[in-house]
Short mmCIF file of C-alpha atoms in Angstrom, two decimals:
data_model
loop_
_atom_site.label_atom_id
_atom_site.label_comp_id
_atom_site.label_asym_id
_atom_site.label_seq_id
_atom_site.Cartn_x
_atom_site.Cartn_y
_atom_site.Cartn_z
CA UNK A 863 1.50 1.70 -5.97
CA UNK A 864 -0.87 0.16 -8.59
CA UNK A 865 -1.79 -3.46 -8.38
CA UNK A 866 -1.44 -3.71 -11.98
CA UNK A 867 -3.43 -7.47 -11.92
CA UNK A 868 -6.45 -5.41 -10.45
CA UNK A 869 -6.52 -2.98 -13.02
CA UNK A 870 -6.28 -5.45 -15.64
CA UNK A 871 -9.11 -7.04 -13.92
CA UNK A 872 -11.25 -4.39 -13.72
CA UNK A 873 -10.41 -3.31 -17.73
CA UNK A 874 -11.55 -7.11 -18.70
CA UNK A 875 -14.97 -6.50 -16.40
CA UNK A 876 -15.67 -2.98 -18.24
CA UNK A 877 -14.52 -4.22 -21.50
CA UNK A 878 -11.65 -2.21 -22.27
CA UNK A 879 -8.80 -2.72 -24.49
CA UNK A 880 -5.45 -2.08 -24.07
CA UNK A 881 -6.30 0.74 -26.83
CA UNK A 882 -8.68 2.66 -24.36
CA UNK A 883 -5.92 3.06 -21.98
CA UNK A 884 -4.89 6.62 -22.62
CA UNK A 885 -1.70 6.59 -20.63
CA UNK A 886 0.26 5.23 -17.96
CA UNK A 887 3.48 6.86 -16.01
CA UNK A 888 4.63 6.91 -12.57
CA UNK A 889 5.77 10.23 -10.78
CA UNK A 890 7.90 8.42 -7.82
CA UNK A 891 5.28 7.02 -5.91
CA UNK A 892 2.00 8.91 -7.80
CA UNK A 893 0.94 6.04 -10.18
CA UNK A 894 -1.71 7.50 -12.65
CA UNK A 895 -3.95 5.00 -15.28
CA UNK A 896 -6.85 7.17 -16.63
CA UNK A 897 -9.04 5.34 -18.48
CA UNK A 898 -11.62 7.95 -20.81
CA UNK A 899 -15.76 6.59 -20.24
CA UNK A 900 -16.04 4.08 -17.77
CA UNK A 901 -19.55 2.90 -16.88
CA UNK A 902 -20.79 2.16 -13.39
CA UNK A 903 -23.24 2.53 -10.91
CA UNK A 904 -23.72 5.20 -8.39
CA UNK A 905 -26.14 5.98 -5.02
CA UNK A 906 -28.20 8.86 -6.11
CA UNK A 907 -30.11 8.63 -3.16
CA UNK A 908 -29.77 6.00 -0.21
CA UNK A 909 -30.20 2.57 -2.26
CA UNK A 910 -31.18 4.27 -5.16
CA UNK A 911 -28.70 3.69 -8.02
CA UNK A 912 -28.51 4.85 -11.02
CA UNK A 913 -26.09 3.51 -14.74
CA UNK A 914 -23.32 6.79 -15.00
CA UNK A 915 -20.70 7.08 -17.71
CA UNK A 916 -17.57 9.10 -16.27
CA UNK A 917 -14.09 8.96 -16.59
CA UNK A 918 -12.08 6.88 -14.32
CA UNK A 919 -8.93 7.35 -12.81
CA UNK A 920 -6.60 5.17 -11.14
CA UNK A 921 -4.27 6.67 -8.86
CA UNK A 922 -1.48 6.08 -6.39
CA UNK A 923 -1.92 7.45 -2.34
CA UNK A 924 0.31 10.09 -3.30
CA UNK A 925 -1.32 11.69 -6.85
CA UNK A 926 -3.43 14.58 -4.83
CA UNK A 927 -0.30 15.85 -3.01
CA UNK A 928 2.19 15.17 -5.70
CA UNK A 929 -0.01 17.00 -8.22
CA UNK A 930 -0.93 19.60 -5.98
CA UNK A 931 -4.79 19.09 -6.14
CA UNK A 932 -6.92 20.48 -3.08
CA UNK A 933 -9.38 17.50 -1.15
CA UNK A 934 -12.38 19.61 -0.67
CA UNK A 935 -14.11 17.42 1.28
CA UNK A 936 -13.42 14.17 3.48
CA UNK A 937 -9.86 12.52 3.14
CA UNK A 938 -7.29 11.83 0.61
CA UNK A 939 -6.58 8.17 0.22
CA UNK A 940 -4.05 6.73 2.45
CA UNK A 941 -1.85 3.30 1.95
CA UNK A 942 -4.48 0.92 3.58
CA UNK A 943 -7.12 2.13 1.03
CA UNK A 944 -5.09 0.07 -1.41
CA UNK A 945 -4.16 -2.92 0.16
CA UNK A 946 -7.53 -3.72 -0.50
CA UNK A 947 -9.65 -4.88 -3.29
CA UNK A 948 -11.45 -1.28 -4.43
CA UNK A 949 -13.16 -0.28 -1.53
CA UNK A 950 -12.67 3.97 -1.39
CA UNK A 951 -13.28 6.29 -4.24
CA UNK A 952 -12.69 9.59 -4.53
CA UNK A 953 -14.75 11.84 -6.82
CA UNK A 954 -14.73 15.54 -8.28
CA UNK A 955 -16.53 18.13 -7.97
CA UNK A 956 -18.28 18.03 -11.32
CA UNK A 957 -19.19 14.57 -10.31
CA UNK A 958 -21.07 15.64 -7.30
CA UNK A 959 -22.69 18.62 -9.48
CA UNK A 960 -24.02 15.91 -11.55
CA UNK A 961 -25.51 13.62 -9.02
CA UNK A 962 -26.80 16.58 -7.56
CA UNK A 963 -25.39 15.18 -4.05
CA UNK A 964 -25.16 17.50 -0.61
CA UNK A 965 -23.49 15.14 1.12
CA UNK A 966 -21.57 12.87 -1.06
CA UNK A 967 -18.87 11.41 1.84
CA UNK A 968 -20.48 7.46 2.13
CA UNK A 969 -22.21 7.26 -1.02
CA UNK A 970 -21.96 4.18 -2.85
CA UNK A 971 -19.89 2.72 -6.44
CA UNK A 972 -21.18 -0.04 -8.10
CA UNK A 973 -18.41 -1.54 -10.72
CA UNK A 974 -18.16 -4.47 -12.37
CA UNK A 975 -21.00 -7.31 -12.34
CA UNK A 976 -20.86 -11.31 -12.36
CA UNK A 977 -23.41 -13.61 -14.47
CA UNK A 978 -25.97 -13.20 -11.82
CA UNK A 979 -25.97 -9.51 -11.61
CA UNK A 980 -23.76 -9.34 -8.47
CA UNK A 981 -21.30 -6.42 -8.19
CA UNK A 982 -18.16 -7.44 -8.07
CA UNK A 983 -16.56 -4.59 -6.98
CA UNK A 984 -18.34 -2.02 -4.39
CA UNK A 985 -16.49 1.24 -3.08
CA UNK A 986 -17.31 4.09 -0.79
CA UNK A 987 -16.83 7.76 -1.36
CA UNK A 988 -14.36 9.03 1.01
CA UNK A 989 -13.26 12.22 -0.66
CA UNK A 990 -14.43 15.24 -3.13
CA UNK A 991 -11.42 16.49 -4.99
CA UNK A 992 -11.17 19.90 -6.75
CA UNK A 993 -11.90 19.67 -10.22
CA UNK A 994 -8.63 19.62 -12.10
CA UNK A 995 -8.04 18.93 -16.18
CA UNK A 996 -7.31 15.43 -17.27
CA UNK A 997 -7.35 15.71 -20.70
CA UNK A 998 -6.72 18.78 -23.37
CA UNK A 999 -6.96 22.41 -21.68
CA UNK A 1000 -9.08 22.83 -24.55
CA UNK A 1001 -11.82 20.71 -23.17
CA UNK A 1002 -14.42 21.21 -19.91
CA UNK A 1003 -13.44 19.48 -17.39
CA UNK A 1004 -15.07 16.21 -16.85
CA UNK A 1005 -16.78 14.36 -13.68
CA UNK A 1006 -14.33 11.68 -12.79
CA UNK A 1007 -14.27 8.83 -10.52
CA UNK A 1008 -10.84 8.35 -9.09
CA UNK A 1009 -9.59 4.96 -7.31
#
């Protein structure tokens, strides 16, 4: 389930409201928060990062089998992956179109920074989902950033 303190945490870091927060439900043990334009920073190249503005999701270790959406590459998240502070990501594949990354499995998410410019919160990418609609039907889909 959600740590609902860490997400709170990490919506005071990015500077979101409780406005931004499109929605929150639970589908048994799938939590979902998606949270439209979220800024971070992301390994284009090893140690090479570069400012991205994506959508972020915030899922449960159950939301890719509930919803019926295909890992394409490396793992789904599993229960350790959020016990935790954010450590594992999983992306789409319009995210890894956009980064232009071959192999994105171990590339690095920057989120969050302190006073002196230290991330706060660092994550791995352990899995490239299929692309799948978030918002209206009537819009392309979007890369995404999913923890």
């Amino acid at each position: 389930m959600i740590n609902n303190d860490l997400l709170r945490r990490i919506s005071k870091l990015l500077n979101f409201d409780d406005k931004k927060i499109l929605s929150v439900f639970e589908l048994g043990q799938c939590s979902i928060t998606h949270e439209q334009l979220t800024s971070f920073f992301v390994e284009k190249n090893e140690g090479d990062y570069l400012r991205e503005i994506t959508d972020l999701m915030s899922v449960g270790s159950f939301y890719f089998k509930t919803m019926g959406i295909e890992i394409r590459q490396g793992r789904d998240f599993i229960e350790s992956d959020f016990e935790e502070e954010i450590s594992h990501v999983i992306v789409n594949q319009q995210l890894v179109k956009k980064m232009g990354w071959q192999n994105p499995i171990g590339k690095k998410i920057k989120l969050g920074y302190d006073e002196t410019g230290k991330a706060i919160y660092e994550a791995e990418v352990i899995g490239v989902s299929a692309d799948f609609n978030s918002h209206s039907l009537h819009q392309p889909i979007a890369p995404m950033l999913i923890l």
